[in-house]
Amino acid sequence: MKNKTWLQSVLNIYLIEYALSAILRQKYKNFFILSIFTFLTFLLASVFFITNSIKYELESTLEALPQIIVQKIKAGRQDDMDVSAVDEILSIAGVSDAVARVWGYYYFQNAGVNFTLVGVDEYENQYKNSLEKIVQKFDFNNEENIPSMIVGQGVKENMSRNYYKQYFNFIKSEGTLKKVNIAGVFDADTQLESNDMIVMSKDEVREIFDIQQTKATDIVVKVVNPEEINTIASKIRLMYPECRVITNQDLQVSYQNIFDYKSGIFLALFIVCLFTFFMIVYDKASGLSSEEKREIGILKAIGWRVDDVLKEKFYESFILSFFAYVLGIGFAFAFVYIFQAPLLRNVFIGYSELKTSFELPFVFDTQTLFLVFFLSVPIYVAATILPSWKVATLEADEVIR
Amino acid sequence: MILTPEVLTLCILNILFAFFAIIAFVLSVKIFLQWDLNATTQKQYLLEKQSFLAATIIKYIFAIKVPLFLFFIFTLDKISHVLTGAMCAAGVVDATQYGTYLLILKVINLYIFAYWLMLHRADMQDENQPYTKRKFGLFIAAFFLFIAEVVLEGIMFSAIDVDKMVSCCGSLYSSSATSYVSNIFRIDTEVLLFVFYGNFVLIGLFYLLKNKYLFALSNLSFIVSGVITLIAFFGMYIYQLPTHHCPFCFLQNDYYYVGYLIYFLLFIGTFSGIGAGLLPASNTSRNIGYKISLLFNGLYVLLLSLYPLFFYIKNGVWL
């Protein structure tokens, strides 16, 4: 005892070696458990990786979003806002810019999709860098006085599938048609925001949606100091009690809630899997072959204590489950970030005709690794406690006989 | 109700623990009442077998509980992003009336479980197993505390209201706060530091005197004085802000997770100090306990003292 170092007393190398060979001796049984367990951790890890990536992607577009949005609410729905409010908001100290936006969703019945129509003014400050670039690059009033528009990649594909290659006929709210030329296609910084977008001049959007010149869809406010966003938002709330004031922080929180909710639901369903697995392991570990019984008998006959057998069984289950955990995490990394998670990502992105195709960005979050660890290894080890104890307390003379 | 994957994970593991703890509890009660080492009955033989199962379960729960406690703090930090007004775990702990009690209970349970493990070790090393009755008696008490913790944790997470405004740590841990925490800031810094360093000197003194009860007692008071001084004085220097005292914020990335190191040192130091006092052990192993306690408490004092010292060297003023 005295010659042992501290490490040796905690970790017994020979026991680990014995545990390893014990696992290998039961090749088929352990391979079966390993593969199921790897698959479970893989599934779990993949789901968390995908949500993390999408959340990251959304949060990076969030930074490009306006800091404060002011919407008018009438009868519980969003209503057009007076453009004159812009000047009043601009008078609040700390506000660097306020822009009245004209935009809306246009339902294209043939394809069954919604386009996002965004109106821009050439001589106005744009609230997004991507729009600024578009305004500089394209001229919306080209020859023949036919208005033109810039469309996103997904919109372009959808239109040409319906034989609108050069132009598109919008149905205005009073029922007549409006022809708009397609002037170009753009890739915005992130495909997630631009795929279903159509950009044209504000006047055209007003005409299509029948919005008066003095009205706008909403107002976005830029604040110089991000620390002041909440104060300015509450000031706007006081000025326009009938309006809804949304800050980008609110959006971020609601994103986190949505994804926590989605992965929470998945996890709740997953619990059933976990407990089924728990039962399988329990069952597998309890059913001892006569060979295994004899093995324990011999070990005890040559002087192993109950504690030693328990320790060896613990090493066995820990090695197996930890190996499965590492494998599962590794597969999940490859599946999500190399193969872009086919099938599984649709659960989170949702299915639509104009579904954005984007790469899942690589996000390394140690907390997720811990989360998956706590959901896998302890549960497996727990399932083996009772069977291991039964094995360890077998009587040597009874089993060898 | 808040249903993030982290909270669900904590709940799943809590249910699993509760299930196993109940098994261990039933066995403990049986062993505690009927254990008789000198008996040669079938029953005693069975009890001896069952004591292994109970011990394995308790060891298992403790082994997972320690990393899970860190994960719990991590989870609180993450939830704080969702709650309006909260900036770190302090806001979440304060969001419901149960949070503070839960945290205290969790820490107490950690100490008790760790103490149980030490007792178990001492018990197993002696072939007469003299402490078996005592350790399972201890677990019977620990079981109720543990179940209280599990229930309280469930209640706390279901009581958190996402839409309710909570307090930020900046306002909770300030002299203007109305809670009992604010009383800490009324104490003079000189008195506080005198008590803190004095307590540490006492630990050293009792080590030289080799009085185990006084040593354990001084360690117990060191937990209190250490945490209070950390909040009231050293926190300011970690944040380099005279107004910020939060004992949770330095667990975050911005301060290089130094909080985990701080609390780890305090836990190991005081635990082995108390353990050395209360454990029935041989003189050599008690000596090791003394030394570990002294070492880790010393590191705790050193680490905390370095913060204001470096601040003074860099800026030439005290906060």
mmCIF file of N, CA and C in Angstrom, chain B residues 24-104:
data_model
loop_
_atom_site.group_PDB
_atom_site.id
_atom_site.type_symbol
_atom_site.label_atom_id
_atom_site.label_comp_id
_atom_site.label_asym_id
_atom_site.label_seq_id
_atom_site.Cartn_x
_atom_site.Cartn_y
_atom_site.Cartn_z
ATOM 1 N N ALA B 24 -31.241 3.474 -2.298
ATOM 2 C CA ALA B 24 -30.170 3.556 -1.298
ATOM 3 C C ALA B 24 -30.741 3.889 0.068
ATOM 4 N N PHE B 25 -31.795 4.718 0.076
ATOM 5 C CA PHE B 25 -32.400 5.126 1.344
ATOM 6 C C PHE B 25 -33.022 3.930 2.056
ATOM 7 N N VAL B 26 -33.781 3.140 1.291
ATOM 8 C CA VAL B 26 -34.428 1.966 1.886
ATOM 9 C C VAL B 26 -33.376 1.031 2.464
ATOM 10 N N LEU B 27 -32.323 0.797 1.688
ATOM 11 C CA LEU B 27 -31.253 -0.082 2.163
ATOM 12 C C LEU B 27 -30.582 0.511 3.401
ATOM 13 N N SER B 28 -30.373 1.839 3.368
ATOM 14 C CA SER B 28 -29.695 2.491 4.493
ATOM 15 C C SER B 28 -30.480 2.324 5.776
ATOM 16 N N VAL B 29 -31.799 2.511 5.665
ATOM 17 C CA VAL B 29 -32.628 2.384 6.859
ATOM 18 C C VAL B 29 -32.503 0.968 7.419
ATOM 19 N N LYS B 30 -32.571 -0.021 6.502
ATOM 20 C CA LYS B 30 -32.456 -1.411 6.945
ATOM 21 C C LYS B 30 -31.116 -1.655 7.635
ATOM 22 N N ILE B 31 -30.064 -1.166 6.987
ATOM 23 C CA ILE B 31 -28.728 -1.398 7.542
ATOM 24 C C ILE B 31 -28.568 -0.675 8.874
ATOM 25 N N PHE B 32 -29.068 0.568 8.900
ATOM 26 C CA PHE B 32 -28.902 1.375 10.111
ATOM 27 C C PHE B 32 -29.580 0.713 11.313
ATOM 28 N N LEU B 33 -30.747 0.106 11.059
ATOM 29 C CA LEU B 33 -31.496 -0.467 12.171
ATOM 30 C C LEU B 33 -30.998 -1.855 12.557
ATOM 31 N N GLN B 34 -30.549 -2.628 11.565
ATOM 32 C CA GLN B 34 -30.325 -4.044 11.851
ATOM 33 C C GLN B 34 -28.871 -4.476 11.784
ATOM 34 N N TRP B 35 -27.976 -3.523 11.504
ATOM 35 C CA TRP B 35 -26.576 -3.896 11.321
ATOM 36 C C TRP B 35 -25.979 -4.434 12.624
ATOM 37 N N ASP B 36 -25.386 -5.610 12.543
ATOM 38 C CA ASP B 36 -24.694 -6.161 13.709
ATOM 39 C C ASP B 36 -23.555 -7.002 13.177
ATOM 40 N N LEU B 37 -22.354 -6.461 13.302
ATOM 41 C CA LEU B 37 -21.211 -7.101 12.644
ATOM 42 C C LEU B 37 -20.894 -8.465 13.255
ATOM 43 N N ASN B 38 -21.253 -8.630 14.510
ATOM 44 C CA ASN B 38 -20.904 -9.883 15.172
ATOM 45 C C ASN B 38 -21.890 -10.999 14.888
ATOM 46 N N ALA B 39 -23.038 -10.633 14.343
ATOM 47 C CA ALA B 39 -24.044 -11.651 14.076
ATOM 48 C C ALA B 39 -23.610 -12.516 12.896
ATOM 49 N N THR B 40 -24.002 -13.779 12.928
ATOM 50 C CA THR B 40 -23.677 -14.671 11.812
ATOM 51 C C THR B 40 -24.952 -15.119 11.124
ATOM 52 N N THR B 41 -25.968 -14.297 11.223
ATOM 53 C CA THR B 41 -27.244 -14.684 10.622
ATOM 54 C C THR B 41 -27.244 -14.430 9.126
ATOM 55 N N GLN B 42 -28.215 -15.067 8.498
ATOM 56 C CA GLN B 42 -28.430 -14.857 7.060
ATOM 57 C C GLN B 42 -28.684 -13.376 6.769
ATOM 58 N N LYS B 43 -29.442 -12.779 7.690
ATOM 59 C CA LYS B 43 -29.857 -11.397 7.489
ATOM 60 C C LYS B 43 -28.656 -10.454 7.441
ATOM 61 N N GLN B 44 -27.765 -10.632 8.410
ATOM 62 C CA GLN B 44 -26.576 -9.791 8.454
ATOM 63 C C GLN B 44 -25.749 -9.987 7.180
ATOM 64 N N TYR B 45 -25.704 -11.208 6.718
ATOM 65 C CA TYR B 45 -24.946 -11.515 5.508
ATOM 66 C C TYR B 45 -25.531 -10.778 4.312
ATOM 67 N N LEU B 46 -26.865 -10.773 4.246
ATOM 68 C CA LEU B 46 -27.549 -10.068 3.160
ATOM 69 C C LEU B 46 -27.306 -8.558 3.266
ATOM 70 N N LEU B 47 -27.363 -8.066 4.504
ATOM 71 C CA LEU B 47 -27.157 -6.636 4.708
ATOM 72 C C LEU B 47 -25.771 -6.213 4.247
ATOM 73 N N GLU B 48 -24.800 -7.068 4.529
ATOM 74 C CA GLU B 48 -23.442 -6.737 4.109
ATOM 75 C C GLU B 48 -23.359 -6.592 2.593
ATOM 76 N N LYS B 49 -24.068 -7.518 1.916
ATOM 77 C CA LYS B 49 -24.102 -7.425 0.448
ATOM 78 C C LYS B 49 -24.777 -6.130 0.015
ATOM 79 N N GLN B 50 -25.908 -5.832 0.694
ATOM 80 C CA GLN B 50 -26.671 -4.657 0.278
ATOM 81 C C GLN B 50 -25.938 -3.359 0.574
ATOM 82 N N SER B 51 -25.066 -3.401 1.579
ATOM 83 C CA SER B 51 -24.341 -2.172 1.891
ATOM 84 C C SER B 51 -23.457 -1.754 0.709
ATOM 85 N N PHE B 52 -22.991 -2.762 -0.039
ATOM 86 C CA PHE B 52 -22.188 -2.424 -1.221
ATOM 87 C C PHE B 52 -23.013 -1.689 -2.263
ATOM 88 N N LEU B 53 -24.247 -2.160 -2.441
ATOM 89 C CA LEU B 53 -25.116 -1.516 -3.432
ATOM 90 C C LEU B 53 -25.403 -0.075 -3.017
ATOM 91 N N ALA B 54 -25.770 0.098 -1.754
ATOM 92 C CA ALA B 54 -26.084 1.442 -1.282
ATOM 93 C C ALA B 54 -24.870 2.359 -1.450
ATOM 94 N N ALA B 55 -23.693 1.840 -1.069
ATOM 95 C CA ALA B 55 -22.492 2.671 -1.173
ATOM 96 C C ALA B 55 -22.195 3.026 -2.629
ATOM 97 N N THR B 56 -22.387 2.040 -3.530
ATOM 98 C CA THR B 56 -22.114 2.315 -4.949
ATOM 99 C C THR B 56 -23.049 3.390 -5.479
ATOM 100 N N ILE B 57 -24.315 3.298 -5.078
ATOM 101 C CA ILE B 57 -25.279 4.289 -5.559
ATOM 102 C C ILE B 57 -24.906 5.680 -5.053
ATOM 103 N N ILE B 58 -24.554 5.765 -3.778
ATOM 104 C CA ILE B 58 -24.233 7.078 -3.223
ATOM 105 C C ILE B 58 -22.979 7.643 -3.903
ATOM 106 N N LYS B 59 -22.001 6.749 -4.109
ATOM 107 C CA LYS B 59 -20.782 7.206 -4.806
ATOM 108 C C LYS B 59 -21.115 7.712 -6.201
ATOM 109 N N TYR B 60 -21.988 6.965 -6.866
ATOM 110 C CA TYR B 60 -22.392 7.353 -8.231
ATOM 111 C C TYR B 60 -23.047 8.731 -8.225
ATOM 112 N N ILE B 61 -23.994 8.919 -7.309
ATOM 113 C CA ILE B 61 -24.710 10.204 -7.269
ATOM 114 C C ILE B 61 -23.730 11.343 -7.012
ATOM 115 N N PHE B 62 -22.813 11.135 -6.072
ATOM 116 C CA PHE B 62 -21.879 12.217 -5.766
ATOM 117 C C PHE B 62 -20.959 12.503 -6.958
ATOM 118 N N ALA B 63 -20.488 11.412 -7.600
ATOM 119 C CA ALA B 63 -19.558 11.594 -8.723
ATOM 120 C C ALA B 63 -20.187 12.416 -9.833
ATOM 121 N N ILE B 64 -21.483 12.274 -10.058
ATOM 122 C CA ILE B 64 -22.137 13.051 -11.103
ATOM 123 C C ILE B 64 -22.552 14.418 -10.572
ATOM 124 N N LYS B 65 -22.845 14.467 -9.273
ATOM 125 C CA LYS B 65 -23.339 15.721 -8.697
ATOM 126 C C LYS B 65 -22.321 16.851 -8.801
ATOM 127 N N VAL B 66 -21.061 16.515 -8.652
ATOM 128 C CA VAL B 66 -20.042 17.577 -8.653
ATOM 129 C C VAL B 66 -19.981 18.284 -10.015
ATOM 130 N N PRO B 67 -19.758 17.548 -11.117
ATOM 131 C CA PRO B 67 -19.778 18.260 -12.401
ATOM 132 C C PRO B 67 -21.150 18.835 -12.723
ATOM 133 N N LEU B 68 -22.199 18.181 -12.219
ATOM 134 C CA LEU B 68 -23.549 18.671 -12.504
ATOM 135 C C LEU B 68 -23.812 20.001 -11.797
ATOM 136 N N PHE B 69 -23.167 20.200 -10.664
ATOM 137 C CA PHE B 69 -23.313 21.468 -9.960
ATOM 138 C C PHE B 69 -22.743 22.605 -10.822
ATOM 139 N N LEU B 70 -21.567 22.337 -11.417
ATOM 140 C CA LEU B 70 -20.978 23.342 -12.309
ATOM 141 C C LEU B 70 -21.897 23.583 -13.502
ATOM 142 N N PHE B 71 -22.460 22.489 -14.006
ATOM 143 C CA PHE B 71 -23.373 22.601 -15.141
ATOM 144 C C PHE B 71 -24.610 23.410 -14.747
ATOM 145 N N PHE B 72 -25.038 23.243 -13.505
ATOM 146 C CA PHE B 72 -26.192 23.991 -13.000
ATOM 147 C C PHE B 72 -25.906 25.497 -13.028
ATOM 148 N N ILE B 73 -24.722 25.873 -12.549
ATOM 149 C CA ILE B 73 -24.344 27.286 -12.566
ATOM 150 C C ILE B 73 -24.283 27.800 -14.008
ATOM 151 N N PHE B 74 -23.707 26.977 -14.863
ATOM 152 C CA PHE B 74 -23.616 27.293 -16.288
ATOM 153 C C PHE B 74 -25.005 27.538 -16.868
ATOM 154 N N THR B 75 -25.940 26.661 -16.488
ATOM 155 C CA THR B 75 -27.309 26.767 -16.987
ATOM 156 C C THR B 75 -27.956 28.061 -16.513
ATOM 157 N N LEU B 76 -27.731 28.392 -15.236
ATOM 158 C CA LEU B 76 -28.292 29.641 -14.722
ATOM 159 C C LEU B 76 -27.764 30.819 -15.534
ATOM 160 N N ASP B 77 -26.472 30.766 -15.833
ATOM 161 C CA ASP B 77 -25.879 31.839 -16.639
ATOM 162 C C ASP B 77 -26.558 31.935 -17.993
ATOM 163 N N LYS B 78 -26.866 30.777 -18.575
ATOM 164 C CA LYS B 78 -27.463 30.781 -19.905
ATOM 165 C C LYS B 78 -28.896 31.291 -19.850
ATOM 166 N N ILE B 79 -29.637 30.872 -18.822
ATOM 167 C CA ILE B 79 -31.019 31.331 -18.706
ATOM 168 C C ILE B 79 -31.062 32.841 -18.528
ATOM 169 N N SER B 80 -30.007 33.393 -17.910
ATOM 170 C CA SER B 80 -30.019 34.826 -17.640
ATOM 171 C C SER B 80 -30.128 35.648 -18.921
ATOM 172 N N HIS B 81 -29.724 35.075 -20.062
ATOM 173 C CA HIS B 81 -29.869 35.826 -21.316
ATOM 174 C C HIS B 81 -31.338 36.015 -21.679
ATOM 175 N N VAL B 82 -32.156 35.055 -21.248
ATOM 176 C CA VAL B 82 -33.562 35.081 -21.642
ATOM 177 C C VAL B 82 -34.380 35.982 -20.735
ATOM 178 N N LEU B 83 -33.984 36.051 -19.457
ATOM 179 C CA LEU B 83 -34.755 36.843 -18.509
ATOM 180 C C LEU B 83 -34.434 38.321 -18.667
ATOM 181 N N THR B 84 -35.459 39.130 -18.657
ATOM 182 C CA THR B 84 -35.243 40.560 -18.803
ATOM 183 C C THR B 84 -34.584 41.103 -17.539
ATOM 184 N N GLY B 85 -33.497 41.794 -17.721
ATOM 185 C CA GLY B 85 -32.849 42.437 -16.584
ATOM 186 C C GLY B 85 -31.705 41.645 -16.012
ATOM 187 N N ALA B 86 -31.724 40.322 -16.159
ATOM 188 C CA ALA B 86 -30.647 39.522 -15.574
ATOM 189 C C ALA B 86 -29.417 39.571 -16.474
ATOM 190 N N MET B 87 -28.264 39.675 -15.847
ATOM 191 C CA MET B 87 -27.033 39.677 -16.640
ATOM 192 C C MET B 87 -26.175 38.469 -16.317
ATOM 193 N N CYS B 88 -26.423 37.834 -15.199
ATOM 194 C CA CYS B 88 -25.679 36.640 -14.835
ATOM 195 C C CYS B 88 -26.558 35.792 -13.936
ATOM 196 N N ALA B 89 -25.978 34.737 -13.399
ATOM 197 C CA ALA B 89 -26.761 33.779 -12.630
ATOM 198 C C ALA B 89 -27.457 34.421 -11.438
ATOM 199 N N ALA B 90 -26.884 35.513 -10.910
ATOM 200 C CA ALA B 90 -27.474 36.150 -9.733
ATOM 201 C C ALA B 90 -28.926 36.542 -9.984
ATOM 202 N N GLY B 91 -29.185 37.063 -11.168
ATOM 203 C CA GLY B 91 -30.545 37.462 -11.502
ATOM 204 C C GLY B 91 -31.493 36.285 -11.499
ATOM 205 N N VAL B 92 -31.009 35.136 -12.004
ATOM 206 C CA VAL B 92 -31.867 33.958 -12.063
ATOM 207 C C VAL B 92 -32.119 33.410 -10.669
ATOM 208 N N VAL B 93 -31.063 33.404 -9.855
ATOM 209 C CA VAL B 93 -31.221 32.919 -8.488
ATOM 210 C C VAL B 93 -32.235 33.784 -7.751
ATOM 211 N N ASP B 94 -32.201 35.073 -8.043
ATOM 212 C CA ASP B 94 -33.092 35.992 -7.347
ATOM 213 C C ASP B 94 -34.480 36.058 -7.991
ATOM 214 N N ALA B 95 -34.621 35.447 -9.183
ATOM 215 C CA ALA B 95 -35.884 35.577 -9.914
ATOM 216 C C ALA B 95 -37.034 34.949 -9.146
ATOM 217 N N THR B 96 -36.747 33.888 -8.410
ATOM 218 C CA THR B 96 -37.797 33.270 -7.613
ATOM 219 C C THR B 96 -37.357 33.289 -6.161
ATOM 220 N N GLN B 97 -38.321 33.068 -5.269
ATOM 221 C CA GLN B 97 -37.948 33.116 -3.855
ATOM 222 C C GLN B 97 -37.184 31.866 -3.441
ATOM 223 N N TYR B 98 -37.136 30.847 -4.317
ATOM 224 C CA TYR B 98 -36.501 29.593 -3.946
ATOM 225 C C TYR B 98 -35.009 29.546 -4.288
ATOM 226 N N GLY B 99 -34.615 30.421 -5.236
ATOM 227 C CA GLY B 99 -33.279 30.313 -5.806
ATOM 228 C C GLY B 99 -32.171 30.300 -4.771
ATOM 229 N N THR B 100 -32.226 31.267 -3.832
ATOM 230 C CA THR B 100 -31.150 31.377 -2.846
ATOM 231 C C THR B 100 -31.069 30.121 -1.990
ATOM 232 N N TYR B 101 -32.252 29.641 -1.546
ATOM 233 C CA TYR B 101 -32.265 28.452 -0.695
ATOM 234 C C TYR B 101 -31.732 27.251 -1.457
ATOM 235 N N LEU B 102 -32.123 27.146 -2.725
ATOM 236 C CA LEU B 102 -31.669 26.018 -3.538
ATOM 237 C C LEU B 102 -30.150 25.998 -3.618
ATOM 238 N N LEU B 103 -29.588 27.172 -3.874
ATOM 239 C CA LEU B 103 -28.134 27.251 -4.032
ATOM 240 C C LEU B 103 -27.434 26.874 -2.732
ATOM 241 N N ILE B 104 -27.939 27.413 -1.622
ATOM 242 C CA ILE B 104 -27.334 27.087 -0.317
ATOM 243 C C ILE B 104 -27.456 25.592 -0.039
#
